[in-house]
Amino acid sequence: MADMFSIGEFSKVTGLTIKSLRFYHEQGVLTPSRVEAGSGYRYYSESQIDTARVIAQLRGLDFSVADVREILSNHSDDADIVERLKSQRAVIKERMKKDRDIDGLLDQIIVHETEATKTMSQTNYAVEEKNVDPCLIASIRMKGAYSECGKGFAKIGRRLGRFINGKPMLLHHDSEYKEADADFEACMPVKKGESNDEITVKELPGGRALSLMHLGPYEEIGRSYEKIMKHAKAQSLNYDVPTREIYHKGPGMIFKGNPKKYVTEIVFLISDDVS
C-alpha cells in the first residue's frame, strides 16, 4: 500500500491527532480510504490530505463538528475541497449581505417606533365623550384595501362637489383589520343630493360617542385605536359598527403633504346595548 498513509503517518502529515482522526471517522466527517478487516487499521489516501488539513483549520476556528460535516458534505471528491470552500464562502457572503440589509431595516423600524411613541406621548389629544349630530352624507360602499377609498371620495366630489359641506370620512363596517377585502364606505357630508346606482345619499345617525384625534400617518393609527378601545373597556362602554374616521387634515388632491401632520378623528358611537 505504497500509495496509502497509516493513521500515524497521516496524523503527522495533517496535524491531526490519532484520537481526532478516530473521532472524525466515527462522526462521519473523515472516513479512511481503507480499514483492514480484523485489525481495524485505518489507511488514508493522498487525496484526503487537503481535506484533513481543512478540518484542522476549521476546528481551530471553533467550527463545530456538525458545521465541519455540513461544509464538507457536498463535495464529491476529496480533491475539490478548495472549490467547495469557495462556494461556501460565497454563500456566507450572501448571508452577510442579507444580514446587513436586515440590520438596516431594523434600524428603520427602531427609528420609526421611537418617533411614533414620542409623538403619541407628546400629543395633547385625549379620548373624550361627546354628542355627535346626525348629518346627511353621500357614500359609496366599497370592498378592498383601505387606500382605495380615495377613488370613492373622487367620485362623490365629481358628482356632488358643490353640495359638500364637511370633511371626508370613512365608515368601517368590519370589527377587525383587513388588508385586501375590507368593508367600508367612503363618505362626504352634503347639504343635499340624490342617490344613484353608485352613490347613496342618506342620514348618518348621531348620538353619544367617544372621540379621539390621531396625529400622524395613517399607518400608525392602530396606536390611537388601542387608546380609544382601552378607554371604552375601562368605562365598560360598548360601541356600534360602523366606526368612523374623519379626515381633518390629510393629503390633498395634488400634494401629499407631511404625513406626520395628518389629523384623523376616530369616532365610536356608543351603543345602548349593555349585553
PDB file of C-alpha atoms in Angstrom:
ATOM      1  CA  MET A   1       0.000   0.000   0.000  1.00  0.00           C
ATOM      2  CA  ALA A   2       2.666   2.439  -1.133  1.00  0.00           C
ATOM      3  CA  ASP A   3       0.012   4.999  -2.058  1.00  0.00           C
ATOM      4  CA  MET A   4      -1.584   4.865   1.410  1.00  0.00           C
ATOM      5  CA  PHE A   5      -0.716   6.510   4.707  1.00  0.00           C
ATOM      6  CA  SER A   6      -1.136   4.728   8.023  1.00  0.00           C
ATOM      7  CA  ILE A   7      -3.117   6.635  10.629  1.00  0.00           C
ATOM      8  CA  GLY A   8       0.133   7.582  12.373  1.00  0.00           C
ATOM      9  CA  GLU A   9       1.718   8.862   9.165  1.00  0.00           C
ATOM     10  CA  PHE A  10      -1.459  10.684   8.217  1.00  0.00           C
ATOM     11  CA  SER A  11      -1.554  12.270  11.668  1.00  0.00           C
ATOM     12  CA  LYS A  12       1.993  13.557  11.214  1.00  0.00           C
ATOM     13  CA  VAL A  13       1.251  14.937   7.740  1.00  0.00           C
ATOM     14  CA  THR A  14      -2.036  16.651   8.590  1.00  0.00           C
ATOM     15  CA  GLY A  15      -1.510  17.864  12.145  1.00  0.00           C
ATOM     16  CA  LEU A  16      -4.486  15.909  13.463  1.00  0.00           C
ATOM     17  CA  THR A  17      -4.005  13.553  16.409  1.00  0.00           C
ATOM     18  CA  ILE A  18      -4.777   9.873  16.041  1.00  0.00           C
ATOM     19  CA  LYS A  19      -7.535  10.339  18.627  1.00  0.00           C
ATOM     20  CA  SER A  20      -9.038  13.111  16.497  1.00  0.00           C
ATOM     21  CA  LEU A  21      -8.835  11.043  13.303  1.00  0.00           C
ATOM     22  CA  ARG A  22     -10.639   8.163  15.001  1.00  0.00           C
ATOM     23  CA  PHE A  23     -13.281  10.583  16.289  1.00  0.00           C
ATOM     24  CA  TYR A  24     -13.824  12.145  12.833  1.00  0.00           C
ATOM     25  CA  HIS A  25     -14.177   8.662  11.389  1.00  0.00           C
ATOM     26  CA  GLU A  26     -16.838   7.785  13.965  1.00  0.00           C
ATOM     27  CA  GLN A  27     -18.651  11.086  13.279  1.00  0.00           C
ATOM     28  CA  GLY A  28     -18.623  10.538   9.520  1.00  0.00           C
ATOM     29  CA  VAL A  29     -16.521  13.651   8.911  1.00  0.00           C
ATOM     30  CA  LEU A  30     -13.402  11.968   7.519  1.00  0.00           C
ATOM     31  CA  THR A  31     -13.664   8.300   6.592  1.00  0.00           C
ATOM     32  CA  PRO A  32     -10.391   6.404   5.897  1.00  0.00           C
ATOM     33  CA  SER A  33      -9.912   5.175   2.369  1.00  0.00           C
ATOM     34  CA  ARG A  34      -9.355   1.686   3.743  1.00  0.00           C
ATOM     35  CA  VAL A  35      -9.913  -0.134   7.026  1.00  0.00           C
ATOM     36  CA  GLU A  36      -8.286  -3.559   7.362  1.00  0.00           C
ATOM     37  CA  ALA A  37     -10.629  -6.322   8.355  1.00  0.00           C
ATOM     38  CA  GLY A  38      -9.691  -7.937  11.604  1.00  0.00           C
ATOM     39  CA  SER A  39      -7.031  -5.464  12.760  1.00  0.00           C
ATOM     40  CA  GLY A  40      -9.147  -2.378  12.091  1.00  0.00           C
ATOM     41  CA  TYR A  41      -6.084  -0.444  10.957  1.00  0.00           C
ATOM     42  CA  ARG A  42      -7.021   2.735   9.166  1.00  0.00           C
ATOM     43  CA  TYR A  43      -5.307   3.948   5.990  1.00  0.00           C
ATOM     44  CA  TYR A  44      -5.729   7.259   4.224  1.00  0.00           C
ATOM     45  CA  SER A  45      -5.079   8.278   0.626  1.00  0.00           C
ATOM     46  CA  GLU A  46      -3.007  11.241  -0.523  1.00  0.00           C
ATOM     47  CA  SER A  47      -6.152  12.920  -1.878  1.00  0.00           C
ATOM     48  CA  GLN A  48      -7.519  13.150   1.675  1.00  0.00           C
ATOM     49  CA  ILE A  49      -4.663  15.279   2.968  1.00  0.00           C
ATOM     50  CA  ASP A  50      -6.156  18.620   1.899  1.00  0.00           C
ATOM     51  CA  THR A  51      -9.500  17.671   3.432  1.00  0.00           C
ATOM     52  CA  ALA A  52      -7.855  16.737   6.716  1.00  0.00           C
ATOM     53  CA  ARG A  53      -5.883  19.978   6.818  1.00  0.00           C
ATOM     54  CA  VAL A  54      -9.037  21.984   6.175  1.00  0.00           C
ATOM     55  CA  ILE A  55     -10.769  20.123   9.023  1.00  0.00           C
ATOM     56  CA  ALA A  56      -7.879  21.021  11.329  1.00  0.00           C
ATOM     57  CA  GLN A  57      -8.117  24.685  10.337  1.00  0.00           C
ATOM     58  CA  LEU A  58     -11.909  24.815  10.683  1.00  0.00           C
ATOM     59  CA  ARG A  59     -11.775  23.222  14.118  1.00  0.00           C
ATOM     60  CA  GLY A  60      -9.037  25.687  15.049  1.00  0.00           C
ATOM     61  CA  LEU A  61     -11.509  28.454  14.169  1.00  0.00           C
ATOM     62  CA  ASP A  62     -14.044  26.930  16.588  1.00  0.00           C
ATOM     63  CA  PHE A  63     -16.308  25.422  13.930  1.00  0.00           C
ATOM     64  CA  SER A  64     -18.347  22.620  15.479  1.00  0.00           C
ATOM     65  CA  VAL A  65     -18.112  19.059  14.173  1.00  0.00           C
ATOM     66  CA  ALA A  66     -21.642  19.487  12.756  1.00  0.00           C
ATOM     67  CA  ASP A  67     -20.540  22.669  10.948  1.00  0.00           C
ATOM     68  CA  VAL A  68     -17.498  20.920   9.520  1.00  0.00           C
ATOM     69  CA  ARG A  69     -19.618  17.981   8.387  1.00  0.00           C
ATOM     70  CA  GLU A  70     -22.058  20.356   6.656  1.00  0.00           C
ATOM     71  CA  ILE A  71     -19.262  22.250   4.901  1.00  0.00           C
ATOM     72  CA  LEU A  72     -17.683  19.051   3.659  1.00  0.00           C
ATOM     73  CA  SER A  73     -20.897  17.182   2.881  1.00  0.00           C
ATOM     74  CA  ASN A  74     -21.437  18.326  -0.692  1.00  0.00           C
ATOM     75  CA  HIS A  75     -18.043  17.870  -2.260  1.00  0.00           C
ATOM     76  CA  SER A  76     -17.898  14.741  -4.371  1.00  0.00           C
ATOM     77  CA  ASP A  77     -14.152  14.279  -4.460  1.00  0.00           C
ATOM     78  CA  ASP A  78     -11.567  14.910  -1.759  1.00  0.00           C
ATOM     79  CA  ALA A  79      -9.510  16.947  -4.206  1.00  0.00           C
ATOM     80  CA  ASP A  80     -12.271  19.504  -4.794  1.00  0.00           C
ATOM     81  CA  ILE A  81     -12.412  20.668  -1.155  1.00  0.00           C
ATOM     82  CA  VAL A  82     -10.985  24.106  -2.004  1.00  0.00           C
ATOM     83  CA  GLU A  83     -13.692  24.662  -4.614  1.00  0.00           C
ATOM     84  CA  ARG A  84     -16.261  23.593  -2.042  1.00  0.00           C
ATOM     85  CA  LEU A  85     -14.883  26.155   0.394  1.00  0.00           C
ATOM     86  CA  LYS A  86     -15.041  28.865  -2.276  1.00  0.00           C
ATOM     87  CA  SER A  87     -18.682  28.001  -2.825  1.00  0.00           C
ATOM     88  CA  GLN A  88     -19.332  28.048   0.916  1.00  0.00           C
ATOM     89  CA  ARG A  89     -17.640  31.431   1.179  1.00  0.00           C
ATOM     90  CA  ALA A  90     -19.989  32.807  -1.492  1.00  0.00           C
ATOM     91  CA  VAL A  91     -22.975  31.505   0.495  1.00  0.00           C
ATOM     92  CA  ILE A  92     -21.664  33.135   3.672  1.00  0.00           C
ATOM     93  CA  LYS A  93     -21.062  36.442   1.859  1.00  0.00           C
ATOM     94  CA  GLU A  94     -24.636  36.408   0.565  1.00  0.00           C
ATOM     95  CA  ARG A  95     -25.894  35.634   4.065  1.00  0.00           C
ATOM     96  CA  MET A  96     -23.817  38.522   5.426  1.00  0.00           C
ATOM     97  CA  LYS A  97     -25.319  40.841   2.795  1.00  0.00           C
ATOM     98  CA  LYS A  98     -28.818  39.798   3.842  1.00  0.00           C
ATOM     99  CA  ASP A  99     -27.873  40.312   7.495  1.00  0.00           C
ATOM    100  CA  ARG A 100     -26.653  43.828   6.648  1.00  0.00           C
ATOM    101  CA  ASP A 101     -29.943  44.511   4.853  1.00  0.00           C
ATOM    102  CA  ILE A 102     -31.871  43.202   7.862  1.00  0.00           C
ATOM    103  CA  ASP A 103     -29.712  45.344  10.146  1.00  0.00           C
ATOM    104  CA  GLY A 104     -30.627  48.411   8.067  1.00  0.00           C
ATOM    105  CA  LEU A 105     -34.317  47.541   8.193  1.00  0.00           C
ATOM    106  CA  LEU A 106     -34.140  47.036  11.953  1.00  0.00           C
ATOM    107  CA  ASP A 107     -32.590  50.498  12.268  1.00  0.00           C
ATOM    108  CA  GLN A 108     -35.527  51.934  10.298  1.00  0.00           C
ATOM    109  CA  ILE A 109     -38.042  50.119  12.499  1.00  0.00           C
ATOM    110  CA  ILE A 110     -36.310  51.314  15.689  1.00  0.00           C
ATOM    111  CA  VAL A 111     -36.286  54.937  14.473  1.00  0.00           C
ATOM    112  CA  HIS A 112     -39.903  54.706  13.292  1.00  0.00           C
ATOM    113  CA  GLU A 113     -41.165  53.162  16.533  1.00  0.00           C
ATOM    114  CA  THR A 114     -39.194  55.637  18.649  1.00  0.00           C
ATOM    115  CA  GLU A 115     -40.625  58.599  16.727  1.00  0.00           C
ATOM    116  CA  ALA A 116     -44.169  57.198  16.812  1.00  0.00           C
ATOM    117  CA  THR A 117     -44.003  56.588  20.560  1.00  0.00           C
ATOM    118  CA  LYS A 118     -42.591  60.080  21.101  1.00  0.00           C
ATOM    119  CA  THR A 119     -45.389  61.631  19.016  1.00  0.00           C
ATOM    120  CA  MET A 120     -48.078  59.746  20.944  1.00  0.00           C
ATOM    121  CA  SER A 121     -46.569  60.779  24.287  1.00  0.00           C
ATOM    122  CA  GLN A 122     -46.285  64.440  23.264  1.00  0.00           C
ATOM    123  CA  THR A 123     -49.760  64.870  21.790  1.00  0.00           C
ATOM    124  CA  ASN A 124     -52.363  66.560  23.959  1.00  0.00           C
ATOM    125  CA  TYR A 125     -55.173  64.633  22.333  1.00  0.00           C
ATOM    126  CA  ALA A 126     -57.233  62.556  24.746  1.00  0.00           C
ATOM    127  CA  VAL A 127     -60.339  60.414  24.442  1.00  0.00           C
ATOM    128  CA  GLU A 128     -63.451  62.500  25.031  1.00  0.00           C
ATOM    129  CA  GLU A 129     -67.121  61.717  25.231  1.00  0.00           C
ATOM    130  CA  LYS A 130     -69.407  63.969  23.213  1.00  0.00           C
ATOM    131  CA  ASN A 131     -72.682  64.112  21.333  1.00  0.00           C
ATOM    132  CA  VAL A 132     -72.470  63.734  17.580  1.00  0.00           C
ATOM    133  CA  ASP A 133     -75.217  65.330  15.475  1.00  0.00           C
ATOM    134  CA  PRO A 134     -76.836  63.337  12.682  1.00  0.00           C
ATOM    135  CA  CYS A 135     -75.796  64.521   9.243  1.00  0.00           C
ATOM    136  CA  LEU A 136     -76.602  63.951   5.593  1.00  0.00           C
ATOM    137  CA  ILE A 137     -73.875  62.099   3.715  1.00  0.00           C
ATOM    138  CA  ALA A 138     -73.161  60.848   0.235  1.00  0.00           C
ATOM    139  CA  SER A 139     -71.454  57.469   0.436  1.00  0.00           C
ATOM    140  CA  ILE A 140     -70.050  54.675  -1.695  1.00  0.00           C
ATOM    141  CA  ARG A 141     -69.835  51.203  -0.115  1.00  0.00           C
ATOM    142  CA  MET A 142     -66.570  49.560  -1.141  1.00  0.00           C
ATOM    143  CA  LYS A 143     -64.646  46.297  -0.740  1.00  0.00           C
ATOM    144  CA  GLY A 144     -60.879  46.258  -0.946  1.00  0.00           C
ATOM    145  CA  ALA A 145     -57.823  47.918   0.580  1.00  0.00           C
ATOM    146  CA  TYR A 146     -58.412  50.982   2.743  1.00  0.00           C
ATOM    147  CA  SER A 147     -56.119  53.010   0.480  1.00  0.00           C
ATOM    148  CA  GLU A 148     -58.669  52.657  -2.333  1.00  0.00           C
ATOM    149  CA  CYS A 149     -61.104  54.966  -0.515  1.00  0.00           C
ATOM    150  CA  GLY A 150     -59.666  57.906  -2.474  1.00  0.00           C
ATOM    151  CA  LYS A 151     -61.438  56.626  -5.582  1.00  0.00           C
ATOM    152  CA  GLY A 152     -64.740  56.816  -3.720  1.00  0.00           C
ATOM    153  CA  PHE A 153     -64.088  60.346  -2.475  1.00  0.00           C
ATOM    154  CA  ALA A 154     -63.200  61.427  -6.021  1.00  0.00           C
ATOM    155  CA  LYS A 155     -66.435  60.041  -7.474  1.00  0.00           C
ATOM    156  CA  ILE A 156     -68.523  61.773  -4.812  1.00  0.00           C
ATOM    157  CA  GLY A 157     -66.628  65.016  -5.405  1.00  0.00           C
ATOM    158  CA  ARG A 158     -67.205  64.907  -9.167  1.00  0.00           C
ATOM    159  CA  ARG A 159     -70.938  64.406  -8.804  1.00  0.00           C
ATOM    160  CA  LEU A 160     -71.823  66.366  -5.669  1.00  0.00           C
ATOM    161  CA  GLY A 161     -68.868  68.687  -5.198  1.00  0.00           C
ATOM    162  CA  ARG A 162     -70.928  71.872  -4.921  1.00  0.00           C
ATOM    163  CA  PHE A 163     -73.045  70.347  -2.115  1.00  0.00           C
ATOM    164  CA  ILE A 164     -70.188  69.052   0.063  1.00  0.00           C
ATOM    165  CA  ASN A 165     -70.072  70.811   3.432  1.00  0.00           C
ATOM    166  CA  GLY A 166     -67.713  68.857   5.660  1.00  0.00           C
ATOM    167  CA  LYS A 167     -64.619  66.677   5.970  1.00  0.00           C
ATOM    168  CA  PRO A 168     -64.325  63.307   4.211  1.00  0.00           C
ATOM    169  CA  MET A 169     -64.844  60.276   6.400  1.00  0.00           C
ATOM    170  CA  LEU A 170     -64.634  56.528   6.267  1.00  0.00           C
ATOM    171  CA  LEU A 171     -67.150  54.176   7.867  1.00  0.00           C
ATOM    172  CA  HIS A 172     -65.565  50.876   8.890  1.00  0.00           C
ATOM    173  CA  HIS A 173     -68.078  48.014   8.796  1.00  0.00           C
ATOM    174  CA  ASP A 174     -65.527  45.423   9.947  1.00  0.00           C
ATOM    175  CA  SER A 175     -64.692  44.940  13.607  1.00  0.00           C
ATOM    176  CA  GLU A 176     -61.193  43.803  12.637  1.00  0.00           C
ATOM    177  CA  TYR A 177     -58.328  44.981  10.443  1.00  0.00           C
ATOM    178  CA  LYS A 178     -58.294  43.592   6.915  1.00  0.00           C
ATOM    179  CA  GLU A 179     -55.652  44.007   4.243  1.00  0.00           C
ATOM    180  CA  ALA A 180     -57.399  43.439   0.927  1.00  0.00           C
ATOM    181  CA  ASP A 181     -61.100  42.747   1.448  1.00  0.00           C
ATOM    182  CA  ALA A 182     -62.108  45.419   3.960  1.00  0.00           C
ATOM    183  CA  ASP A 183     -65.757  46.526   4.018  1.00  0.00           C
ATOM    184  CA  PHE A 184     -66.006  50.317   4.232  1.00  0.00           C
ATOM    185  CA  GLU A 185     -67.857  53.378   2.986  1.00  0.00           C
ATOM    186  CA  ALA A 186     -66.211  56.472   1.589  1.00  0.00           C
ATOM    187  CA  CYS A 187     -68.430  59.363   2.713  1.00  0.00           C
ATOM    188  CA  MET A 188     -68.747  63.130   2.342  1.00  0.00           C
ATOM    189  CA  PRO A 189     -71.193  65.321   4.314  1.00  0.00           C
ATOM    190  CA  VAL A 190     -73.508  67.100   1.859  1.00  0.00           C
ATOM    191  CA  LYS A 191     -76.206  69.791   2.032  1.00  0.00           C
ATOM    192  CA  LYS A 192     -78.427  67.837  -0.314  1.00  0.00           C
ATOM    193  CA  GLY A 193     -78.343  65.323  -3.127  1.00  0.00           C
ATOM    194  CA  GLU A 194     -79.978  62.275  -4.622  1.00  0.00           C
ATOM    195  CA  SER A 195     -78.869  58.672  -4.710  1.00  0.00           C
ATOM    196  CA  ASN A 196     -77.989  56.861  -7.911  1.00  0.00           C
ATOM    197  CA  ASP A 197     -76.755  53.365  -8.763  1.00  0.00           C
ATOM    198  CA  GLU A 198     -73.332  54.045  -7.233  1.00  0.00           C
ATOM    199  CA  ILE A 199     -73.723  56.816  -4.659  1.00  0.00           C
ATOM    200  CA  THR A 200     -76.126  56.637  -1.728  1.00  0.00           C
ATOM    201  CA  VAL A 201     -77.367  59.835  -0.071  1.00  0.00           C
ATOM    202  CA  LYS A 202     -78.613  59.112   3.453  1.00  0.00           C
ATOM    203  CA  GLU A 203     -78.656  60.362   7.011  1.00  0.00           C
ATOM    204  CA  LEU A 204     -75.805  59.234   9.220  1.00  0.00           C
ATOM    205  CA  PRO A 205     -77.172  58.824  12.758  1.00  0.00           C
ATOM    206  CA  GLY A 206     -75.791  60.793  15.661  1.00  0.00           C
ATOM    207  CA  GLY A 207     -75.723  60.160  19.374  1.00  0.00           C
ATOM    208  CA  ARG A 208     -73.380  59.736  22.276  1.00  0.00           C
ATOM    209  CA  ALA A 209     -69.869  58.957  21.121  1.00  0.00           C
ATOM    210  CA  LEU A 210     -66.225  58.539  22.044  1.00  0.00           C
ATOM    211  CA  SER A 211     -63.821  60.671  20.034  1.00  0.00           C
ATOM    212  CA  LEU A 212     -60.046  60.717  19.728  1.00  0.00           C
ATOM    213  CA  MET A 213     -57.821  62.775  17.443  1.00  0.00           C
ATOM    214  CA  HIS A 214     -54.914  60.887  15.869  1.00  0.00           C
ATOM    215  CA  LEU A 215     -51.844  62.889  14.876  1.00  0.00           C
ATOM    216  CA  GLY A 216     -49.568  61.252  12.334  1.00  0.00           C
ATOM    217  CA  PRO A 217     -49.508  58.834   9.389  1.00  0.00           C
ATOM    218  CA  TYR A 218     -52.443  56.521   8.757  1.00  0.00           C
ATOM    219  CA  GLU A 219     -50.085  53.548   9.159  1.00  0.00           C
ATOM    220  CA  GLU A 220     -49.732  54.421  12.854  1.00  0.00           C
ATOM    221  CA  ILE A 221     -53.425  54.868  13.613  1.00  0.00           C
ATOM    222  CA  GLY A 222     -53.522  51.495  15.365  1.00  0.00           C
ATOM    223  CA  ARG A 223     -51.911  53.158  18.389  1.00  0.00           C
ATOM    224  CA  SER A 224     -54.863  55.530  18.661  1.00  0.00           C
ATOM    225  CA  TYR A 225     -57.347  52.685  18.222  1.00  0.00           C
ATOM    226  CA  GLU A 226     -55.590  50.991  21.130  1.00  0.00           C
ATOM    227  CA  LYS A 227     -56.041  54.146  23.220  1.00  0.00           C
ATOM    228  CA  ILE A 228     -59.756  54.617  22.496  1.00  0.00           C
ATOM    229  CA  MET A 229     -60.534  50.907  22.919  1.00  0.00           C
ATOM    230  CA  LYS A 230     -58.761  50.820  26.285  1.00  0.00           C
ATOM    231  CA  HIS A 231     -60.854  53.811  27.343  1.00  0.00           C
ATOM    232  CA  ALA A 232     -64.076  52.095  26.249  1.00  0.00           C
ATOM    233  CA  LYS A 233     -63.163  48.946  28.176  1.00  0.00           C
ATOM    234  CA  ALA A 234     -62.187  50.916  31.274  1.00  0.00           C
ATOM    235  CA  GLN A 235     -65.566  52.690  31.206  1.00  0.00           C
ATOM    236  CA  SER A 236     -67.475  49.462  30.339  1.00  0.00           C
ATOM    237  CA  LEU A 237     -68.803  51.086  27.164  1.00  0.00           C
ATOM    238  CA  ASN A 238     -69.928  49.172  24.092  1.00  0.00           C
ATOM    239  CA  TYR A 239     -69.806  50.781  20.683  1.00  0.00           C
ATOM    240  CA  ASP A 240     -71.527  50.241  17.366  1.00  0.00           C
ATOM    241  CA  VAL A 241     -70.172  49.285  13.967  1.00  0.00           C
ATOM    242  CA  PRO A 242     -69.507  51.051  11.702  1.00  0.00           C
ATOM    243  CA  THR A 243     -66.857  53.076  13.474  1.00  0.00           C
ATOM    244  CA  ARG A 244     -65.782  56.317  11.833  1.00  0.00           C
ATOM    245  CA  GLU A 245     -62.622  58.055  10.736  1.00  0.00           C
ATOM    246  CA  ILE A 246     -62.928  61.750   9.897  1.00  0.00           C
ATOM    247  CA  TYR A 247     -60.003  63.243   7.984  1.00  0.00           C
ATOM    248  CA  HIS A 248     -59.494  66.769   9.348  1.00  0.00           C
ATOM    249  CA  LYS A 249     -56.086  67.134   7.754  1.00  0.00           C
ATOM    250  CA  GLY A 250     -54.605  64.764   5.203  1.00  0.00           C
ATOM    251  CA  PRO A 251     -53.169  64.576   1.702  1.00  0.00           C
ATOM    252  CA  GLY A 252     -54.553  66.972  -0.887  1.00  0.00           C
ATOM    253  CA  MET A 253     -55.622  66.098  -4.396  1.00  0.00           C
ATOM    254  CA  ILE A 254     -52.211  67.174  -5.761  1.00  0.00           C
ATOM    255  CA  PHE A 255     -49.730  67.385  -2.870  1.00  0.00           C
ATOM    256  CA  LYS A 256     -49.377  64.584  -0.334  1.00  0.00           C
ATOM    257  CA  GLY A 257     -48.186  66.884   2.445  1.00  0.00           C
ATOM    258  CA  ASN A 258     -46.373  65.729   5.569  1.00  0.00           C
ATOM    259  CA  PRO A 259     -47.943  62.524   6.970  1.00  0.00           C
ATOM    260  CA  LYS A 260     -46.615  63.414  10.432  1.00  0.00           C
ATOM    261  CA  LYS A 261     -49.071  66.333  10.449  1.00  0.00           C
ATOM    262  CA  TYR A 262     -52.153  64.407   9.326  1.00  0.00           C
ATOM    263  CA  VAL A 263     -55.038  64.734  11.794  1.00  0.00           C
ATOM    264  CA  THR A 264     -57.680  62.000  11.841  1.00  0.00           C
ATOM    265  CA  GLU A 265     -60.603  61.809  14.245  1.00  0.00           C
ATOM    266  CA  ILE A 266     -61.697  58.350  15.353  1.00  0.00           C
ATOM    267  CA  VAL A 267     -65.349  58.211  16.412  1.00  0.00           C
ATOM    268  CA  PHE A 268     -67.060  55.304  18.183  1.00  0.00           C
ATOM    269  CA  LEU A 269     -70.831  55.700  18.538  1.00  0.00           C
ATOM    270  CA  ILE A 270     -71.683  54.365  21.992  1.00  0.00           C
ATOM    271  CA  SER A 271     -74.175  51.520  21.948  1.00  0.00           C
ATOM    272  CA  ASP A 272     -77.174  51.365  24.275  1.00  0.00           C
ATOM    273  CA  ASP A 273     -76.841  47.574  24.211  1.00  0.00           C
ATOM    274  CA  VAL A 274     -75.376  46.506  27.567  1.00  0.00           C
ATOM    275  CA  SER A 275     -75.297  42.807  26.767  1.00  0.00           C
TER     276      SER A 275
END
